mmCIF file of C-alpha atoms and ligand atoms in Angstrom:
data_model
loop_
_atom_site.group_PDB
_atom_site.id
_atom_site.type_symbol
_atom_site.label_atom_id
_atom_site.label_comp_id
_atom_site.label_asym_id
_atom_site.label_seq_id
_atom_site.Cartn_x
_atom_site.Cartn_y
_atom_site.Cartn_z
ATOM 1 C CA MET F 24 18.820 -51.502 12.222
ATOM 2 C CA ASN F 25 22.022 -52.342 13.976
ATOM 3 C CA LYS F 26 23.789 -49.002 13.820
ATOM 4 C CA PRO F 27 27.444 -48.884 15.023
ATOM 5 C CA THR F 28 27.726 -47.437 18.553
ATOM 6 C CA VAL F 29 29.606 -44.189 19.422
ATOM 7 C CA VAL F 30 30.639 -42.858 22.778
ATOM 8 C CA SER F 31 32.406 -39.682 23.671
ATOM 9 C CA GLY F 32 32.364 -37.248 26.616
ATOM 10 C CA ILE F 33 33.551 -33.839 27.813
ATOM 11 C CA ARG F 34 34.603 -32.835 31.290
ATOM 12 C CA PRO F 35 32.533 -30.158 32.910
ATOM 13 C CA THR F 36 35.564 -28.166 33.936
ATOM 14 C CA GLY F 37 34.713 -24.999 32.145
ATOM 15 C CA TYR F 38 32.940 -23.550 29.116
ATOM 16 C CA LEU F 39 33.194 -25.477 25.876
ATOM 17 C CA HIS F 40 35.765 -23.894 23.542
ATOM 18 C CA LEU F 41 36.747 -24.056 19.995
ATOM 19 C CA GLY F 42 39.001 -26.984 20.586
ATOM 20 C CA ASN F 43 36.125 -29.057 21.940
ATOM 21 C CA TYR F 44 33.868 -28.055 19.269
ATOM 22 C CA PHE F 45 36.150 -28.687 16.314
ATOM 23 C CA GLY F 46 37.903 -31.679 17.975
ATOM 24 C CA ALA F 47 34.863 -33.495 19.241
ATOM 25 C CA VAL F 48 31.346 -31.904 18.958
ATOM 26 C CA ARG F 49 31.358 -31.220 15.229
ATOM 27 C CA ASN F 50 31.723 -34.958 14.728
ATOM 28 C CA PHE F 51 29.071 -35.691 17.264
ATOM 29 C CA LEU F 52 26.629 -33.693 15.257
ATOM 30 C CA ARG F 53 27.495 -35.361 11.984
ATOM 31 C CA MET F 54 27.243 -38.733 13.629
ATOM 32 C CA GLN F 55 23.841 -38.516 15.104
ATOM 33 C CA GLU F 56 21.891 -39.835 12.075
ATOM 34 C CA ASP F 57 23.790 -42.794 11.276
ATOM 35 C CA TYR F 58 25.221 -44.028 14.607
ATOM 36 C CA ASN F 59 23.835 -45.111 17.938
ATOM 37 C CA CYS F 60 25.351 -42.170 19.953
ATOM 38 C CA TYR F 61 26.015 -41.710 23.598
ATOM 39 C CA PHE F 62 27.381 -38.341 24.518
ATOM 40 C CA PHE F 63 28.140 -37.713 28.155
ATOM 41 C CA ILE F 64 29.287 -35.105 30.717
ATOM 42 C CA ALA F 65 32.314 -36.574 32.442
ATOM 43 C CA ASP F 66 31.634 -35.291 35.898
ATOM 44 C CA ILE F 67 33.412 -38.165 37.616
ATOM 45 C CA HIS F 68 36.575 -37.486 35.451
ATOM 46 C CA SER F 69 36.456 -33.712 36.529
ATOM 47 C CA LEU F 70 36.947 -34.773 40.276
ATOM 48 C CA THR F 71 40.632 -35.323 39.544
ATOM 49 C CA THR F 72 41.103 -31.514 39.626
ATOM 50 C CA HIS F 73 38.975 -30.991 42.781
ATOM 51 C CA PRO F 74 36.244 -28.634 41.681
ATOM 52 C CA THR F 75 34.083 -27.182 44.520
ATOM 53 C CA PRO F 76 30.505 -28.697 44.495
ATOM 54 C CA GLU F 77 29.216 -25.387 43.281
ATOM 55 C CA ASN F 78 31.553 -25.334 40.268
ATOM 56 C CA LEU F 79 30.942 -28.885 39.527
ATOM 57 C CA GLN F 80 27.072 -28.487 39.504
ATOM 58 C CA SER F 81 27.146 -25.375 37.352
ATOM 59 C CA GLY F 82 29.743 -26.871 35.124
ATOM 60 C CA VAL F 83 27.405 -29.897 34.386
ATOM 61 C CA LYS F 84 24.533 -27.723 33.638
ATOM 62 C CA GLN F 85 26.648 -25.526 31.377
ATOM 63 C CA VAL F 86 27.987 -28.434 29.349
ATOM 64 C CA LEU F 87 24.514 -29.909 29.049
ATOM 65 C CA ALA F 88 23.181 -26.663 27.725
ATOM 66 C CA GLU F 89 26.106 -26.236 25.407
ATOM 67 C CA TYR F 90 25.700 -29.641 23.988
ATOM 68 C CA LEU F 91 22.123 -28.889 23.197
ATOM 69 C CA ALA F 92 22.842 -25.495 21.772
ATOM 70 C CA CYS F 93 25.457 -26.967 19.495
ATOM 71 C CA GLY F 94 22.806 -29.193 18.010
ATOM 72 C CA ILE F 95 23.035 -32.504 19.812
ATOM 73 C CA ASP F 96 19.452 -33.688 19.757
ATOM 74 C CA PRO F 97 18.220 -35.704 22.704
ATOM 75 C CA GLU F 98 15.741 -37.514 20.521
ATOM 76 C CA LYS F 99 18.523 -38.882 18.346
ATOM 77 C CA SER F 100 21.388 -39.295 20.698
ATOM 78 C CA THR F 101 21.616 -40.440 24.342
ATOM 79 C CA ILE F 102 22.969 -37.359 26.300
ATOM 80 C CA PHE F 103 23.721 -38.286 29.971
ATOM 81 C CA ILE F 104 25.688 -37.239 33.019
ATOM 82 C CA GLN F 105 28.442 -39.822 33.846
ATOM 83 C CA SER F 106 27.659 -39.982 37.567
ATOM 84 C CA ASP F 107 23.962 -40.875 36.773
ATOM 85 C CA VAL F 108 25.246 -44.307 35.485
ATOM 86 C CA PRO F 109 26.750 -46.063 38.487
ATOM 87 C CA GLU F 110 27.398 -49.241 36.398
ATOM 88 C CA ILE F 111 30.363 -47.330 34.896
ATOM 89 C CA ASN F 112 32.076 -47.352 38.354
ATOM 90 C CA GLU F 113 31.636 -51.039 38.827
ATOM 91 C CA LEU F 114 33.084 -51.758 35.422
ATOM 92 C CA TYR F 115 35.922 -49.333 36.242
ATOM 93 C CA THR F 116 36.721 -51.247 39.430
ATOM 94 C CA ILE F 117 36.836 -54.573 37.527
ATOM 95 C CA LEU F 118 39.089 -53.112 34.784
ATOM 96 C CA ASN F 119 41.454 -51.545 37.358
ATOM 97 C CA MET F 120 42.552 -55.178 38.432
ATOM 98 C CA ASN F 121 44.068 -55.628 34.941
ATOM 99 C CA ALA F 122 45.636 -52.101 34.448
ATOM 100 C CA TYR F 123 49.209 -51.941 35.525
ATOM 101 C CA LEU F 124 51.179 -49.170 37.328
ATOM 102 C CA GLY F 125 53.852 -49.124 34.732
ATOM 103 C CA GLU F 126 51.723 -48.567 31.862
ATOM 104 C CA LEU F 127 49.452 -45.937 33.581
ATOM 105 C CA GLU F 128 52.514 -44.002 34.791
ATOM 106 C CA ARG F 129 53.772 -43.841 31.241
ATOM 107 C CA THR F 130 50.703 -42.239 29.703
ATOM 108 C CA THR F 131 51.438 -38.584 28.472
ATOM 109 C CA SER F 132 48.249 -37.126 30.001
ATOM 110 C CA PHE F 133 49.279 -38.411 33.462
ATOM 111 C CA LYS F 134 52.803 -37.207 33.236
ATOM 112 C CA ASP F 135 51.527 -33.709 32.022
ATOM 113 C CA LYS F 136 48.970 -33.384 34.858
ATOM 114 C CA ALA F 137 51.469 -34.634 37.420
ATOM 115 C CA ARG F 138 53.751 -31.932 36.262
ATOM 116 C CA GLN F 139 51.077 -29.236 36.133
ATOM 117 C CA GLN F 140 49.792 -30.110 39.620
ATOM 118 C CA PRO F 141 52.513 -31.808 41.674
ATOM 119 C CA GLU F 142 50.643 -31.095 44.858
ATOM 120 C CA ASN F 143 47.724 -33.236 43.579
ATOM 121 C CA VAL F 144 48.934 -36.429 41.936
ATOM 122 C CA ASN F 145 45.966 -38.499 43.007
ATOM 123 C CA ALA F 146 45.189 -42.119 42.109
ATOM 124 C CA GLY F 147 42.170 -40.983 40.042
ATOM 125 C CA LEU F 148 44.553 -39.092 37.725
ATOM 126 C CA LEU F 149 46.658 -42.338 37.345
ATOM 127 C CA THR F 150 43.643 -44.423 36.521
ATOM 128 C CA TYR F 151 41.988 -41.819 34.344
ATOM 129 C CA PRO F 152 42.482 -44.070 31.209
ATOM 130 C CA VAL F 153 40.810 -46.978 32.990
ATOM 131 C CA LEU F 154 37.778 -44.965 33.850
ATOM 132 C CA MET F 155 37.724 -43.680 30.180
ATOM 133 C CA ALA F 156 37.902 -47.244 29.036
ATOM 134 C CA ALA F 157 34.963 -48.151 31.147
ATOM 135 C CA ASP F 158 32.952 -45.141 29.766
ATOM 136 C CA ILE F 159 33.529 -46.388 26.276
ATOM 137 C CA ILE F 160 33.288 -50.114 26.457
ATOM 138 C CA ILE F 161 30.334 -50.282 28.769
ATOM 139 C CA HIS F 162 28.220 -49.382 25.805
ATOM 140 C CA LYS F 163 30.288 -51.661 23.535
ATOM 141 C CA ALA F 164 31.214 -48.626 21.407
ATOM 142 C CA HIS F 165 32.758 -49.229 18.007
ATOM 143 C CA PHE F 166 33.885 -45.517 17.478
ATOM 144 C CA VAL F 167 35.032 -42.623 19.624
ATOM 145 C CA PRO F 168 35.139 -39.210 18.174
ATOM 146 C CA VAL F 169 37.829 -37.292 20.088
ATOM 147 C CA GLY F 170 40.638 -34.820 19.515
ATOM 148 C CA LYS F 171 44.292 -35.557 18.994
ATOM 149 C CA ASP F 172 45.054 -35.123 22.716
ATOM 150 C CA GLN F 173 43.023 -38.179 23.601
ATOM 151 C CA GLU F 174 44.594 -40.462 21.012
ATOM 152 C CA GLN F 175 46.807 -42.211 23.562
ATOM 153 C CA ASN F 176 44.095 -42.637 26.251
ATOM 154 C CA LEU F 177 42.003 -44.165 23.535
ATOM 155 C CA GLU F 178 44.850 -46.548 22.718
ATOM 156 C CA MET F 179 44.822 -47.601 26.432
ATOM 157 C CA ALA F 180 41.010 -48.304 26.218
ATOM 158 C CA ARG F 181 41.598 -50.398 23.239
ATOM 159 C CA LYS F 182 44.291 -52.290 25.266
ATOM 160 C CA PHE F 183 42.006 -52.803 28.273
ATOM 161 C CA ALA F 184 39.123 -54.080 26.137
ATOM 162 C CA LYS F 185 41.332 -56.548 24.354
ATOM 163 C CA ARG F 186 42.888 -57.639 27.540
ATOM 164 C CA PHE F 187 39.535 -58.397 29.195
ATOM 165 C CA ASN F 188 38.459 -60.259 26.179
ATOM 166 C CA ARG F 189 41.440 -62.267 26.237
ATOM 167 C CA MET F 190 41.573 -62.980 29.808
ATOM 168 C CA TYR F 191 37.953 -64.229 29.847
ATOM 169 C CA LYS F 192 38.088 -65.838 26.435
ATOM 170 C CA SER F 193 35.183 -63.772 25.246
ATOM 171 C CA LYS F 194 34.282 -61.157 22.627
ATOM 172 C CA VAL F 195 32.146 -59.208 25.011
ATOM 173 C CA PHE F 196 33.831 -55.833 24.005
ATOM 174 C CA PRO F 197 34.237 -54.578 20.480
ATOM 175 C CA ILE F 198 37.728 -52.801 20.205
ATOM 176 C CA PRO F 199 36.828 -49.066 19.894
ATOM 177 C CA LYS F 200 38.452 -47.088 17.233
ATOM 178 C CA PRO F 201 39.076 -43.301 17.069
ATOM 179 C CA PHE F 202 36.699 -41.723 14.714
ATOM 180 C CA THR F 203 37.140 -38.871 12.053
ATOM 181 C CA PHE F 204 35.200 -38.284 8.820
ATOM 182 C CA ASP F 205 36.870 -39.522 5.634
ATOM 183 C CA GLY F 206 39.876 -40.832 7.538
ATOM 184 C CA ALA F 207 41.101 -37.264 8.220
ATOM 185 C CA ASP F 208 43.534 -36.807 11.050
ATOM 186 C CA LEU F 209 42.382 -36.181 14.635
ATOM 187 C CA VAL F 210 42.281 -32.522 15.148
ATOM 188 C CA LYS F 211 44.269 -30.338 17.520
ATOM 189 C CA VAL F 212 43.093 -26.818 17.992
ATOM 190 C CA PRO F 213 45.970 -24.651 19.322
ATOM 191 C CA GLY F 214 45.736 -21.994 21.906
ATOM 192 C CA LEU F 215 46.577 -18.413 21.252
ATOM 193 C CA ASP F 216 49.263 -18.276 23.780
ATOM 194 C CA GLY F 217 52.056 -19.511 21.483
ATOM 195 C CA SER F 218 52.263 -23.237 22.015
ATOM 196 C CA GLY F 219 50.330 -26.310 22.993
ATOM 197 C CA LYS F 220 46.513 -27.223 22.648
ATOM 198 C CA MET F 221 43.539 -25.044 23.506
ATOM 199 C CA GLY F 222 42.086 -26.301 26.739
ATOM 200 C CA LYS F 223 39.724 -25.593 29.453
ATOM 201 C CA SER F 224 42.289 -25.857 32.099
ATOM 202 C CA GLU F 225 45.036 -24.191 30.002
ATOM 203 C CA GLY F 226 43.487 -20.614 30.477
ATOM 204 C CA ASN F 227 44.050 -20.091 26.679
ATOM 205 C CA ALA F 228 40.657 -21.003 25.405
ATOM 206 C CA ILE F 229 38.102 -19.127 23.232
ATOM 207 C CA ASN F 230 34.739 -20.242 24.429
ATOM 208 C CA LEU F 231 31.473 -20.694 22.617
ATOM 209 C CA PHE F 232 29.976 -18.713 25.408
ATOM 210 C CA ASP F 233 32.492 -15.834 25.169
ATOM 211 C CA THR F 234 30.917 -12.369 24.370
ATOM 212 C CA GLU F 235 31.909 -10.673 21.184
ATOM 213 C CA LYS F 236 33.987 -8.307 23.223
ATOM 214 C CA GLU F 237 35.786 -11.087 25.120
ATOM 215 C CA ILE F 238 36.550 -12.903 21.816
ATOM 216 C CA ARG F 239 37.989 -9.776 20.175
ATOM 217 C CA LYS F 240 40.139 -8.999 23.183
ATOM 218 C CA LYS F 241 41.466 -12.649 23.379
ATOM 219 C CA VAL F 242 42.307 -12.710 19.616
ATOM 220 C CA MET F 243 43.964 -9.273 19.719
ATOM 221 C CA ARG F 244 46.130 -10.457 22.512
ATOM 222 C CA ALA F 245 47.358 -13.618 20.773
ATOM 223 C CA VAL F 246 51.088 -14.114 20.691
ATOM 224 C CA THR F 247 52.809 -13.344 17.303
ATOM 225 C CA ASP F 248 56.304 -12.131 16.506
ATOM 226 C CA ALA F 249 58.034 -9.223 14.632
ATOM 227 C CA GLY F 250 56.943 -10.698 11.346
ATOM 228 C CA PRO F 251 58.890 -12.607 8.665
ATOM 229 C CA THR F 252 61.908 -10.896 7.200
ATOM 230 C CA GLU F 253 62.652 -13.472 4.442
ATOM 231 C CA MET F 254 60.278 -14.369 1.486
ATOM 232 C CA ASN F 255 58.575 -17.744 1.834
ATOM 233 C CA SER F 256 59.825 -18.542 5.402
ATOM 234 C CA THR F 257 58.332 -21.248 7.515
ATOM 235 C CA LYS F 258 55.946 -19.912 10.196
ATOM 236 C CA PRO F 259 56.999 -20.118 13.815
ATOM 237 C CA GLU F 260 54.576 -22.025 16.033
ATOM 238 C CA PRO F 261 52.573 -18.998 17.457
ATOM 239 C CA VAL F 262 51.973 -17.682 13.979
ATOM 240 C CA GLN F 263 51.176 -21.054 12.615
ATOM 241 C CA ASN F 264 48.656 -21.375 15.412
ATOM 242 C CA LEU F 265 46.827 -18.227 14.268
ATOM 243 C CA PHE F 266 46.702 -19.681 10.739
ATOM 244 C CA THR F 267 45.443 -22.965 11.995
ATOM 245 C CA LEU F 268 42.458 -21.270 13.815
ATOM 246 C CA MET F 269 41.853 -19.229 10.713
ATOM 247 C CA ASP F 270 41.793 -22.396 8.621
ATOM 248 C CA ILE F 271 39.038 -23.686 10.953
ATOM 249 C CA VAL F 272 36.712 -20.645 11.013
ATOM 250 C CA SER F 273 37.479 -18.523 7.977
ATOM 251 C CA ASP F 274 36.744 -18.636 4.356
ATOM 252 C CA PRO F 275 39.625 -20.512 2.532
ATOM 253 C CA GLU F 276 40.015 -17.387 0.186
ATOM 254 C CA VAL F 277 40.669 -15.207 3.172
ATOM 255 C CA VAL F 278 43.169 -17.588 4.655
ATOM 256 C CA LYS F 279 44.936 -17.627 1.280
ATOM 257 C CA GLN F 280 45.241 -13.861 1.151
ATOM 258 C CA PHE F 281 47.004 -13.793 4.552
ATOM 259 C CA ASP F 282 48.985 -16.745 3.699
ATOM 260 C CA GLU F 283 50.342 -14.894 0.504
ATOM 261 C CA ALA F 284 50.871 -11.811 2.436
ATOM 262 C CA TYR F 285 53.030 -13.763 4.898
ATOM 263 C CA ALA F 286 55.106 -15.325 2.120
ATOM 264 C CA LYS F 287 55.684 -11.800 0.644
ATOM 265 C CA CYS F 288 56.586 -10.488 4.210
ATOM 266 C CA GLU F 289 53.675 -8.086 3.826
ATOM 267 C CA ILE F 290 51.549 -9.599 6.633
ATOM 268 C CA ARG F 291 49.873 -7.253 9.150
ATOM 269 C CA TYR F 292 49.105 -9.354 12.183
ATOM 270 C CA GLY F 293 46.598 -6.607 13.403
ATOM 271 C CA ASP F 294 44.429 -7.077 10.361
ATOM 272 C CA MET F 295 44.735 -10.657 10.372
ATOM 273 C CA LYS F 296 43.556 -10.853 14.092
ATOM 274 C CA LYS F 297 40.653 -8.431 13.328
ATOM 275 C CA GLN F 298 39.567 -10.787 10.624
ATOM 276 C CA LEU F 299 39.903 -13.947 12.739
ATOM 277 C CA ALA F 300 38.021 -12.373 15.601
ATOM 278 C CA GLU F 301 35.131 -11.402 13.288
ATOM 279 C CA ASP F 302 35.010 -14.939 11.888
ATOM 280 C CA ILE F 303 35.018 -16.557 15.329
ATOM 281 C CA VAL F 304 32.419 -14.118 16.468
ATOM 282 C CA ALA F 305 30.247 -14.984 13.437
ATOM 283 C CA PHE F 306 30.493 -18.639 14.218
ATOM 284 C CA THR F 307 30.011 -18.530 18.040
ATOM 285 C CA SER F 308 27.362 -15.872 18.531
ATOM 286 C CA PRO F 309 24.262 -17.841 17.300
ATOM 287 C CA ILE F 310 25.457 -20.653 19.648
ATOM 288 C CA ARG F 311 25.976 -18.288 22.467
ATOM 289 C CA SER F 312 22.252 -17.002 22.115
ATOM 290 C CA ARG F 313 21.038 -20.597 22.211
ATOM 291 C CA ILE F 314 23.044 -21.447 25.260
ATOM 292 C CA ILE F 315 21.594 -18.534 27.055
ATOM 293 C CA GLU F 316 18.079 -19.526 26.129
ATOM 294 C CA ILE F 317 18.481 -23.122 27.125
ATOM 295 C CA LEU F 318 20.183 -22.264 30.498
ATOM 296 C CA GLU F 319 17.005 -20.597 31.385
ATOM 297 C CA ASP F 320 14.875 -23.812 31.004
ATOM 298 C CA ASP F 321 15.741 -25.911 33.996
ATOM 299 C CA ALA F 322 12.798 -28.122 33.434
ATOM 300 C CA TYR F 323 13.914 -28.977 29.866
ATOM 301 C CA LEU F 324 17.464 -29.709 31.104
ATOM 302 C CA ALA F 325 16.171 -31.983 33.721
ATOM 303 C CA LYS F 326 14.021 -33.813 31.269
ATOM 304 C CA VAL F 327 16.910 -34.371 28.862
ATOM 305 C CA ALA F 328 19.229 -35.615 31.737
ATOM 306 C CA LYS F 329 16.582 -37.929 33.035
ATOM 307 C CA MET F 330 15.842 -39.464 29.517
ATOM 308 C CA GLY F 331 19.569 -39.879 28.898
ATOM 309 C CA ALA F 332 20.335 -41.432 32.269
ATOM 310 C CA GLU F 333 17.676 -44.112 31.721
ATOM 311 C CA LYS F 334 18.801 -44.987 28.296
ATOM 312 C CA ALA F 335 22.446 -45.026 29.276
ATOM 313 C CA ARG F 336 21.811 -47.100 32.290
ATOM 314 C CA GLU F 337 19.873 -49.698 30.333
ATOM 315 C CA SER F 338 22.700 -50.289 27.925
ATOM 316 C CA ALA F 339 25.350 -50.231 30.740
ATOM 317 C CA ALA F 340 23.498 -52.643 32.872
ATOM 318 C CA GLU F 341 23.257 -55.150 29.992
ATOM 319 C CA THR F 342 26.963 -55.076 29.529
ATOM 320 C CA LEU F 343 27.739 -55.190 33.173
ATOM 321 C CA LYS F 344 25.622 -58.256 33.620
ATOM 322 C CA GLU F 345 27.670 -60.077 30.932
ATOM 323 C CA VAL F 346 30.945 -58.858 32.484
ATOM 324 C CA LYS F 347 29.968 -60.036 35.948
ATOM 325 C CA GLN F 348 29.146 -63.496 34.678
ATOM 326 C CA LEU F 349 32.375 -63.703 32.810
ATOM 327 C CA VAL F 350 34.416 -62.756 35.885
ATOM 328 C CA GLY F 351 32.643 -65.324 37.966
ATOM 329 C CA PHE F 352 30.365 -63.213 40.079
ATOM 330 C CA LYS F 353 27.521 -65.650 40.823
ATOM 331 C CA LYS F 354 24.493 -64.917 42.720
ATOM 332 C CA LEU F 355 24.021 -67.167 45.760
ATOM 333 C CA PHE F 356 20.521 -65.930 46.503
HETATM 334 P P1 ATP G 523 40.543 -30.101 30.454
HETATM 335 O O1 ATP G 523 41.575 -28.944 30.349
HETATM 336 O O2 ATP G 523 39.700 -29.846 31.729
HETATM 337 O O3 ATP G 523 41.117 -31.462 30.246
HETATM 338 P P2 ATP G 523 39.828 -29.986 27.783
HETATM 339 O O4 ATP G 523 39.704 -28.596 27.182
HETATM 340 O O5 ATP G 523 41.107 -30.698 27.494
HETATM 341 O O6 ATP G 523 39.465 -29.805 29.328
HETATM 342 P P3 ATP G 523 38.216 -32.283 27.628
HETATM 343 O O7 ATP G 523 36.924 -32.280 28.368
HETATM 344 O O8 ATP G 523 39.395 -32.970 28.276
HETATM 345 O O9 ATP G 523 38.481 -30.836 27.312
HETATM 346 O O10 ATP G 523 37.978 -33.013 26.196
HETATM 347 C C1 ATP G 523 36.776 -33.058 25.618
HETATM 348 C C2 ATP G 523 36.921 -33.406 24.166
HETATM 349 O O11 ATP G 523 37.463 -32.224 23.373
HETATM 350 C C3 ATP G 523 37.908 -34.524 23.863
HETATM 351 O O12 ATP G 523 37.437 -35.288 22.726
HETATM 352 C C4 ATP G 523 39.106 -33.843 23.446
HETATM 353 O O13 ATP G 523 40.038 -34.545 22.620
HETATM 354 C C5 ATP G 523 38.577 -32.617 22.693
HETATM 355 N N1 ATP G 523 39.549 -31.484 22.739
HETATM 356 C C6 ATP G 523 39.916 -30.834 23.855
HETATM 357 N N2 ATP G 523 40.796 -29.784 23.572
HETATM 358 C C7 ATP G 523 40.980 -30.008 22.216
HETATM 359 C C8 ATP G 523 41.742 -29.117 21.267
HETATM 360 N N3 ATP G 523 42.506 -28.136 21.639
HETATM 361 N N4 ATP G 523 41.704 -29.478 19.972
HETATM 362 C C9 ATP G 523 41.047 -30.681 19.511
HETATM 363 N N5 ATP G 523 40.203 -31.356 20.383
HETATM 364 C C10 ATP G 523 40.243 -31.023 21.664
HETATM 365 MG MG1 MG G 524 41.468 -32.591 28.420
#
């Protein structure tokens, strides 16, 4: 009866892309049967990059529809919107008291964002790992399926959970572990702009919601080079990225063919890109059709969000009650 608990979320900062799918959502789907799953839309987290109210609202609706279209089942998993669960903010405030400036400043995601948006280095960006810890431990999660880019933030969540337990001499929080199937490494899906990860805010993403035409255009524009000149040479990063994407969506036989062609200096990037685009389209187009269908059904989306909010609040409120007692908040009336 007691299934291990799983929590993971995605920021509603744009359309879901292949990185989100293969880094996170694919594992969500596989976990639904055997775990007690909470999958949320991290709308509070997205405020760090100052979306307009309209963009925030449409982003939340889009990710909700995309979760459902990918196959997350609201009867099996709790799907909710982060801001519908105010208990998370309370736990965040409490955890913030034991999160230190030095360690927060040292996180890679903070340093990256501070570099990318020097005009907006806000306190929310600094304490992002604390809010993420609150998201996870408020449901007493055992596992967190995330992509490689979140490894360090998850390490921080583990640290904050341990610190709270130690400080209040309790075992209230299990220490959450990153999750992949069969002990595989966490996934990093590259962008097609030569280096780095595919990301919503990176402007390099292939979205599940992209049309066939958009996908073909994006793939054909991918950065490559003049081609190898020596047999069996190592692939430079932009070319390796193309292969990594192909590994994810294409038939292994097809990948092998291009790999061999590369080793023999016979690779034709144009052909490879065409094949890659077709394989991506074959994967995304049924999902895209379902997203369109679901987006039209506001009543269904509202029902799913309400059901999820109720379930998530119940679990969050239980944990928060324990936390408040441990901290020493006593009711005088
Ligand atoms: P943003 O640019 O706004 O931060 P994002 O594309 O990084 O958006 P997030 O909402 O931050 O997406 O992340 C949601 C989940 O998707 C996380 O589990 C994250 O690890 C995973 N993820 C995001 N990008 C990739 C990627 N390129 N490869 C693998 N996993 C990824
Ligand atoms: Mg991100």
